[in-house]
mmCIF file of C-alpha atoms in Angstrom:
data_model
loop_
_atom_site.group_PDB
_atom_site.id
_atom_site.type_symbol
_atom_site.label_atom_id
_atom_site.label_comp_id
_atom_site.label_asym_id
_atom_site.label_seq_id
_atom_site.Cartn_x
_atom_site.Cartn_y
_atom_site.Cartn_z
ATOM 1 C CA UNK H 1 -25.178 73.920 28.668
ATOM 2 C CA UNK H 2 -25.580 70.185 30.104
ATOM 3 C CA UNK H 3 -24.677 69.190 26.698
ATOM 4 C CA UNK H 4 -21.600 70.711 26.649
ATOM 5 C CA UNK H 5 -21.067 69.672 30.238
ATOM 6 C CA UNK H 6 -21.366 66.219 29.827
ATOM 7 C CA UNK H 7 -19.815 66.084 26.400
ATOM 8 C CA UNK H 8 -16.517 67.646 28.109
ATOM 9 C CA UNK H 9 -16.942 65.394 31.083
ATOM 10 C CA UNK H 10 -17.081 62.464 29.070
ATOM 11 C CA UNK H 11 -14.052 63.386 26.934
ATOM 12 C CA UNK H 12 -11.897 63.930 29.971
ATOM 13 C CA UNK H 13 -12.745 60.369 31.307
ATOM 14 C CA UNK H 14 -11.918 58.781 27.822
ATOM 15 C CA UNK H 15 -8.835 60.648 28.087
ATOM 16 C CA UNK H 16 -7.938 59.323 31.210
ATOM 17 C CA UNK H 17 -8.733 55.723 30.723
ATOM 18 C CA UNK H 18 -6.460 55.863 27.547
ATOM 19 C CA UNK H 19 -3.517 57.557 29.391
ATOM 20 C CA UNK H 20 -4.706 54.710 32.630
ATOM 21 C CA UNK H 21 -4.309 52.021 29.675
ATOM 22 C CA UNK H 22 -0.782 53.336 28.444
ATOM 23 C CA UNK H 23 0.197 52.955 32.213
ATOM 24 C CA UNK H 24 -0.919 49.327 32.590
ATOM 25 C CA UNK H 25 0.800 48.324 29.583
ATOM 26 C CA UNK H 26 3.740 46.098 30.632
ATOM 27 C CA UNK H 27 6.873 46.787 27.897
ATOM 28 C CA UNK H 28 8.909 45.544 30.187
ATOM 29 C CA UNK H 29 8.222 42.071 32.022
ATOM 30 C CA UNK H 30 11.230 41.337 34.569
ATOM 31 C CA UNK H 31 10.172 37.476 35.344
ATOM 32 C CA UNK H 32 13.277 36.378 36.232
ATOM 33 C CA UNK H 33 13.908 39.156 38.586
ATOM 34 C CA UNK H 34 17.789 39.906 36.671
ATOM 35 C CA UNK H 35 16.958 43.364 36.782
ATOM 36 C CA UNK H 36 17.090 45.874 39.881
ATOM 37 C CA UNK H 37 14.767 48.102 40.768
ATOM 38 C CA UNK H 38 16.480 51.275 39.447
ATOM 39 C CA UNK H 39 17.707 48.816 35.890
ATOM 40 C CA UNK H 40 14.087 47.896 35.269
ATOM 41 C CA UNK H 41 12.274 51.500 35.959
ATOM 42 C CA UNK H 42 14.890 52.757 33.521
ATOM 43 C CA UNK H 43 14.886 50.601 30.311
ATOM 44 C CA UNK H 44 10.754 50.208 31.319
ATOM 45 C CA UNK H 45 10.793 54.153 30.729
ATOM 46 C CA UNK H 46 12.968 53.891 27.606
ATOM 47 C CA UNK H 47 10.411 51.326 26.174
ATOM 48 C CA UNK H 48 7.373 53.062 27.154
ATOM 49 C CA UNK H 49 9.070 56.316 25.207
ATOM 50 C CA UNK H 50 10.177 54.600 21.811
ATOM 51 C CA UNK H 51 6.597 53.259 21.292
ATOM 52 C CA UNK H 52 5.255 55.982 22.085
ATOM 53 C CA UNK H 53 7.270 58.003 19.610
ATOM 54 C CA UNK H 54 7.087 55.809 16.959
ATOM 55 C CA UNK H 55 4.008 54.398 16.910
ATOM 56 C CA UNK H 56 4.941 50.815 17.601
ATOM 57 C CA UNK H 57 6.161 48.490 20.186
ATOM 58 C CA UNK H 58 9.255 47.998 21.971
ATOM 59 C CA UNK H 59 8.805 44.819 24.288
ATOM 60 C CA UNK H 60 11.222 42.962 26.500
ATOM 61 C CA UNK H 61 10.551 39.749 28.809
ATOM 62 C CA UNK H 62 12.130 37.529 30.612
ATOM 63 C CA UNK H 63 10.923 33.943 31.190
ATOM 64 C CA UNK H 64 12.155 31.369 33.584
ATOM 65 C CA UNK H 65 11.214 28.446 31.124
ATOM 66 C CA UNK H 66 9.209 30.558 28.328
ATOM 67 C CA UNK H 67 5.791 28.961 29.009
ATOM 68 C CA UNK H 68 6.708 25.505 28.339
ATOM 69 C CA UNK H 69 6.681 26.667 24.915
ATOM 70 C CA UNK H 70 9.754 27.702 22.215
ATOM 71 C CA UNK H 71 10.927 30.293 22.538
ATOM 72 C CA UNK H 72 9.660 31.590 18.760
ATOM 73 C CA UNK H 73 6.037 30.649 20.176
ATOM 74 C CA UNK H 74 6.391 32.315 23.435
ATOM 75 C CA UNK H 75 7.918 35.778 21.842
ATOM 76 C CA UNK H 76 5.316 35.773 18.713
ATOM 77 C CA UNK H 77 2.224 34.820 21.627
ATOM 78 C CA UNK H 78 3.161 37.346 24.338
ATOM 79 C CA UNK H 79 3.293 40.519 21.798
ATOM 80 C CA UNK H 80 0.140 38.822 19.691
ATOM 81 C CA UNK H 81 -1.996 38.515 23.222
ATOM 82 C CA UNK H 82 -0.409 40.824 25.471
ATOM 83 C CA UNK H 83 -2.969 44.058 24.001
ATOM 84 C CA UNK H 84 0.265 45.313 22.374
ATOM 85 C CA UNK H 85 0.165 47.335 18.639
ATOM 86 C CA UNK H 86 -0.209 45.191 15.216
ATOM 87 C CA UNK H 87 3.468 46.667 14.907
ATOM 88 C CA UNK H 88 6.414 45.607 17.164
ATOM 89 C CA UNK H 89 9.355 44.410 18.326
ATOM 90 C CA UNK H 90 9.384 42.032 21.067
ATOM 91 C CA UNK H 91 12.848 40.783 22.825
ATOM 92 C CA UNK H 92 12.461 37.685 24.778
ATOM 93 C CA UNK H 93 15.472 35.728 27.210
ATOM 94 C CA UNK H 94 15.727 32.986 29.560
ATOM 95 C CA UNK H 95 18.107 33.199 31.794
ATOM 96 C CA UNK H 96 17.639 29.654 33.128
ATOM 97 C CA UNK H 97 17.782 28.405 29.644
ATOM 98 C CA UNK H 98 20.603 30.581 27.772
ATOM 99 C CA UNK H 99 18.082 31.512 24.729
ATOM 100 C CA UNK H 100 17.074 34.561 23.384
ATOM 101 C CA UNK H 101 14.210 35.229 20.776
ATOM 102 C CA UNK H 102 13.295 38.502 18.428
ATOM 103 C CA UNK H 103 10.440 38.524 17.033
ATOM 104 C CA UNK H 104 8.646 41.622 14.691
ATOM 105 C CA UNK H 105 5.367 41.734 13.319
ATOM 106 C CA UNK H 106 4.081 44.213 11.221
ATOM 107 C CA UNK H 107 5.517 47.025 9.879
ATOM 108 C CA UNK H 108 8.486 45.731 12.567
ATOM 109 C CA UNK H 109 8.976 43.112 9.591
ATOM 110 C CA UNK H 110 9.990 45.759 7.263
ATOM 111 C CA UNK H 111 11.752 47.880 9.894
ATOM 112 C CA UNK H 112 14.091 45.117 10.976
ATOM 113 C CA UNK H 113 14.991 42.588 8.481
ATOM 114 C CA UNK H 114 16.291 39.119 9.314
ATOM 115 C CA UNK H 115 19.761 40.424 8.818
ATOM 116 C CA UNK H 116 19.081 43.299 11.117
ATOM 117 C CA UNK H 117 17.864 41.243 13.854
ATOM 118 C CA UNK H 118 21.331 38.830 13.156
ATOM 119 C CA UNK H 119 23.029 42.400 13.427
ATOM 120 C CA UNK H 120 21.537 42.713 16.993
ATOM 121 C CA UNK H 121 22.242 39.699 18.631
ATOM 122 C CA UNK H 122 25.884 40.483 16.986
ATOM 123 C CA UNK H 123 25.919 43.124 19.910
ATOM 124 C CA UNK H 124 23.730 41.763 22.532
ATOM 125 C CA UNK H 125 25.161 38.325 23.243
ATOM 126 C CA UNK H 126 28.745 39.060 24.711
ATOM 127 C CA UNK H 127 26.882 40.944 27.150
ATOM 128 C CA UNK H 128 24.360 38.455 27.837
ATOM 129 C CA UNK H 129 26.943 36.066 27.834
ATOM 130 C CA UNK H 130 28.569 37.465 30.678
ATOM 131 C CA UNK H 131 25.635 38.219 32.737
ATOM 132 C CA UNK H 132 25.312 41.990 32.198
ATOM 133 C CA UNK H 133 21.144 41.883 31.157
ATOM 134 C CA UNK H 134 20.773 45.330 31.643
ATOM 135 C CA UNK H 135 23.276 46.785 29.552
ATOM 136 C CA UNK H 136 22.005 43.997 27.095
ATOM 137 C CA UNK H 137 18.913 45.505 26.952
ATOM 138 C CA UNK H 138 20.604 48.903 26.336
ATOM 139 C CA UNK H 139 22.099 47.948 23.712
ATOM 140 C CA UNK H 140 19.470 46.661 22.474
ATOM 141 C CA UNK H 141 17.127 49.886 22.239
ATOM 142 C CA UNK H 142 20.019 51.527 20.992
ATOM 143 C CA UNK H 143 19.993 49.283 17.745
ATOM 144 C CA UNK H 144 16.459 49.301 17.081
ATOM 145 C CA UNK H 145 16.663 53.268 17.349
ATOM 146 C CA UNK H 146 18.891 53.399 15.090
ATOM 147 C CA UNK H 147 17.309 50.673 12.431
ATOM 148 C CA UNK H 148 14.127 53.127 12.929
ATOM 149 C CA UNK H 149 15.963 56.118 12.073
ATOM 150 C CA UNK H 150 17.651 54.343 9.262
ATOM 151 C CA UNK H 151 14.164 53.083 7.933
ATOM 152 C CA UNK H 152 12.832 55.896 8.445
ATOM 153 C CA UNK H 153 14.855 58.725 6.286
ATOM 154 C CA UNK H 154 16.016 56.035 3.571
ATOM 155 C CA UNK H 155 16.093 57.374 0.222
ATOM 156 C CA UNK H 156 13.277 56.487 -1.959
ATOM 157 C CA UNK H 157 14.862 55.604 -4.781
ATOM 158 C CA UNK H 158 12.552 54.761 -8.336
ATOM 159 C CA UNK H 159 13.234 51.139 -9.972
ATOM 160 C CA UNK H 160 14.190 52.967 -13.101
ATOM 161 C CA UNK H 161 15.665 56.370 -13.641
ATOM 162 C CA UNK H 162 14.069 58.781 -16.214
ATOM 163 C CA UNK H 163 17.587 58.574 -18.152
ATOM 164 C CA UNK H 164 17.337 54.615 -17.970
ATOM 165 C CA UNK H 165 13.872 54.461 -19.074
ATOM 166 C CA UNK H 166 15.121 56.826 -21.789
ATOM 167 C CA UNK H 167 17.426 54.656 -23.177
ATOM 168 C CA UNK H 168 15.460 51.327 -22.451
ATOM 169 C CA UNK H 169 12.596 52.974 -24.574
ATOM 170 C CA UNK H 170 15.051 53.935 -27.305
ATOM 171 C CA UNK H 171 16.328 50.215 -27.627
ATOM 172 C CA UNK H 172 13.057 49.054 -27.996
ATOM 173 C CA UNK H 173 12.261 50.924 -30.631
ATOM 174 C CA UNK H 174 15.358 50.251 -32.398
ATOM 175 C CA UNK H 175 14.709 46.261 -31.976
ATOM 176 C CA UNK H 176 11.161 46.712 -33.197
ATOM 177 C CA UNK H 177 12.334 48.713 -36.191
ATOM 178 C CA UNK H 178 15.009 45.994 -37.197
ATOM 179 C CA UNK H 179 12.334 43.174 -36.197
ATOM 180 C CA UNK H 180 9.760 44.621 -38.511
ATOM 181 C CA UNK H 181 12.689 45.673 -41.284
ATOM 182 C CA UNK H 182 13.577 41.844 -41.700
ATOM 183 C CA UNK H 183 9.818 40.232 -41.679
ATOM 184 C CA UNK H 184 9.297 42.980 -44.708
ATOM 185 C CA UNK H 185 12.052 42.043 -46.520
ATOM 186 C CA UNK H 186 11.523 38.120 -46.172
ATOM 187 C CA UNK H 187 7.662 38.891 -47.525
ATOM 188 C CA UNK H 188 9.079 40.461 -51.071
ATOM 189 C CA UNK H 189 8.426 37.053 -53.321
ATOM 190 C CA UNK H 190 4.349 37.271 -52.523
ATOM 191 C CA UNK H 191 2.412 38.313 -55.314
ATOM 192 C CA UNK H 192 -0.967 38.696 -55.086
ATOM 193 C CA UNK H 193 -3.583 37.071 -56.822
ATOM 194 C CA UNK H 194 -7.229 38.565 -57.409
ATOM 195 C CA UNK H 195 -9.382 34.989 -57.755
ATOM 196 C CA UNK H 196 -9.316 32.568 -54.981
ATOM 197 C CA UNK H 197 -9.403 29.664 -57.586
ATOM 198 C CA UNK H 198 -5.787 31.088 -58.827
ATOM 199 C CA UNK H 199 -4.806 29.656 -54.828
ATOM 200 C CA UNK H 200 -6.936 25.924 -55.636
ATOM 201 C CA UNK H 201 -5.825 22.622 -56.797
ATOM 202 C CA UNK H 202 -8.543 20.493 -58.243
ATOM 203 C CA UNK H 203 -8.854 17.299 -56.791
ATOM 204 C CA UNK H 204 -6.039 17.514 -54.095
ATOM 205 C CA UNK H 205 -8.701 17.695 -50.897
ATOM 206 C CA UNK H 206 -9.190 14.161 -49.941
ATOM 207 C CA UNK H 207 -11.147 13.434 -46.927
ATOM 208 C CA UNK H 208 -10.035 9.501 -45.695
ATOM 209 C CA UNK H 209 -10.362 9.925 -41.871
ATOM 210 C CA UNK H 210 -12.042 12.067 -39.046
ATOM 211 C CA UNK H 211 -10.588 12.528 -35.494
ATOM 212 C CA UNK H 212 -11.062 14.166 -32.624
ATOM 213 C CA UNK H 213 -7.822 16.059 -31.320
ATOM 214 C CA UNK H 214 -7.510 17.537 -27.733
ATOM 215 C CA UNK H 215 -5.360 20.991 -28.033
ATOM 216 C CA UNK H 216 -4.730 22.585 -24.447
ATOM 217 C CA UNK H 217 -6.273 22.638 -21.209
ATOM 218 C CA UNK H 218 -6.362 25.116 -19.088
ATOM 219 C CA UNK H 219 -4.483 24.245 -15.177
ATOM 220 C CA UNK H 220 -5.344 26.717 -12.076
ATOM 221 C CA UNK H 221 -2.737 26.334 -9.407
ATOM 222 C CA UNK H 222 -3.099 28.611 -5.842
ATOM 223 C CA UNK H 223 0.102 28.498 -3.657
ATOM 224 C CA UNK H 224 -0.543 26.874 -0.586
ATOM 225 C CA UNK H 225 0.661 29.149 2.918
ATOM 226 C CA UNK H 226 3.186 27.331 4.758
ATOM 227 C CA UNK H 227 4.759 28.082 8.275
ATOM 228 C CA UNK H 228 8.216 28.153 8.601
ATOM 229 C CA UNK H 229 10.880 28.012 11.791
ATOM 230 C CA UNK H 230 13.201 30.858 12.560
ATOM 231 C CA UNK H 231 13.757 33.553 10.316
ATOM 232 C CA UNK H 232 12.247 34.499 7.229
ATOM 233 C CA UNK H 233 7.847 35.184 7.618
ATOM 234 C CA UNK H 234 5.988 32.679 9.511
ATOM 235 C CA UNK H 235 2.496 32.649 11.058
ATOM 236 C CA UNK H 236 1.670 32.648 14.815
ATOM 237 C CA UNK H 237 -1.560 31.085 17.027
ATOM 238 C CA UNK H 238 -2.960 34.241 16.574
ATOM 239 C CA UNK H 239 -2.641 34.602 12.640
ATOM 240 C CA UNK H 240 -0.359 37.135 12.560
ATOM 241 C CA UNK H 241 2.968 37.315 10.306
ATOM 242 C CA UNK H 242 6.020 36.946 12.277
ATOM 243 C CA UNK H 243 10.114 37.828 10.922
ATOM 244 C CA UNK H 244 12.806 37.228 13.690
ATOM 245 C CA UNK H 245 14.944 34.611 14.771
ATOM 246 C CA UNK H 246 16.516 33.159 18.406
ATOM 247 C CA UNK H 247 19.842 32.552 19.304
ATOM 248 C CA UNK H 248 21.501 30.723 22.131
ATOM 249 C CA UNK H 249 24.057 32.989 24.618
ATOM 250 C CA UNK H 250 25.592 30.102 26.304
#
């Protein structure tokens, strides 16, 4: 019976550290202080939900000077140290500066292409531009929702269908047939000839000189793992892959 006790005891406190950790987590970091009370509790809430329901993370910051840093190294570094999921999303804006960054890692690489993240800031910016952050942010959940949902029930389509493999495997054999009809009838003046001496010519083997020829060598090459700026897969501090790309809203 004190098994069972303690074994339910200690299950209830590892369920309430994980829903205390959930609660700490910070998908929404207001730095700046552009938000109100009411905008930030809102959009934090809307965060906290769409990771929550799909199993990665939504984060948005904003940064007075981003660190110091770019703002590619600040957005890949806060999601990369900030305890968040392998898989993300992270939105990060200066106000002070006039840039914006998006960066995904993980399955968030797959989820939202480069050109999805260009789609984004399509929407985004004009509202940035004229100072309305929250609905910015809005607007923002809004589009990866729907980039999930579109990921999400895509149509998995095959490479080939069975009717193209059909005919594929059809052509084949016809250009094999007519390959090997050809080579046949090229081979129809050979006659063969029982003795090996019938194939010799006395005296026509003359050995005058012996070298030494090199034929091939064989050349291993390993593609070397380069970083690159924004957009298109880089690697962060961390090690992690990193898609996105930043965009100026001034």
């Amino acid at each position: 019976m004190k098994k069972i006790i303690f074994s339910l005891t200690c299950l209830a406190l590892f369920f309430c550290l994980t829903i205390s950790a959930i609660a700490e987590m910070q998908y929404l970091v207001d730095s700046e202080g552009i938000l109100t009370a009411s905008q930030a509790q809102q959009i934090g809430s809307e965060l906290l939900e769409m990771s929550e329901k799909h199993g990665m993370d939504f984060v948005i910051v904003t940064s007075e000077n981003f660190d110091g840093k770019s703002s590619q190294d600040f957005a890949d570094d806060f999601f990369d140290y900030g305890g968040y999921r392998e898989d993300g999303i992270i939105l990060v804006m200066s106000h002070n500066i006039g840039d914006v960054f998006i960066s995904t890692t993980g399955d968030g690489i797959a989820v939202f292409s480069d050109s999805d993240v260009d789609d984004i800031f399509d929407v985004i910016l004009p509202y940035m531009a004229d100072g309305k952050y929250a609905e910015s942010f809005s607007l923002f959940l809004s589009e990866c929702e729907r980039l999930v949902y579109e990921y999400e029930n895509a149509p998995k389509k095959p490479f080939l269908s069975a009717k193209q493999i059909t005919i594929c495997v059809i052509i084949g054999i016809i250009i094999g047939f007519i390959g090997v009809s050809v080579m046949k009838s090229g081979m129809k003046t050979v006659r063969f000839k029982p003795n090996a001496k019938d194939y010799m010519v006395f005296g026509s083997l003359k050995l005058t000189e012996k070298n030494d020829t090199f034929l091939y060598r064989n050349v291993n090459r390993v593609r070397r793992e380069t970083n690159s700026g924004s957009g298109g897969n880089r690697i962060g501090s961390s090690g992690r892959s990193h898609g996105g790309s930043g965009r100026s809203f001034r």
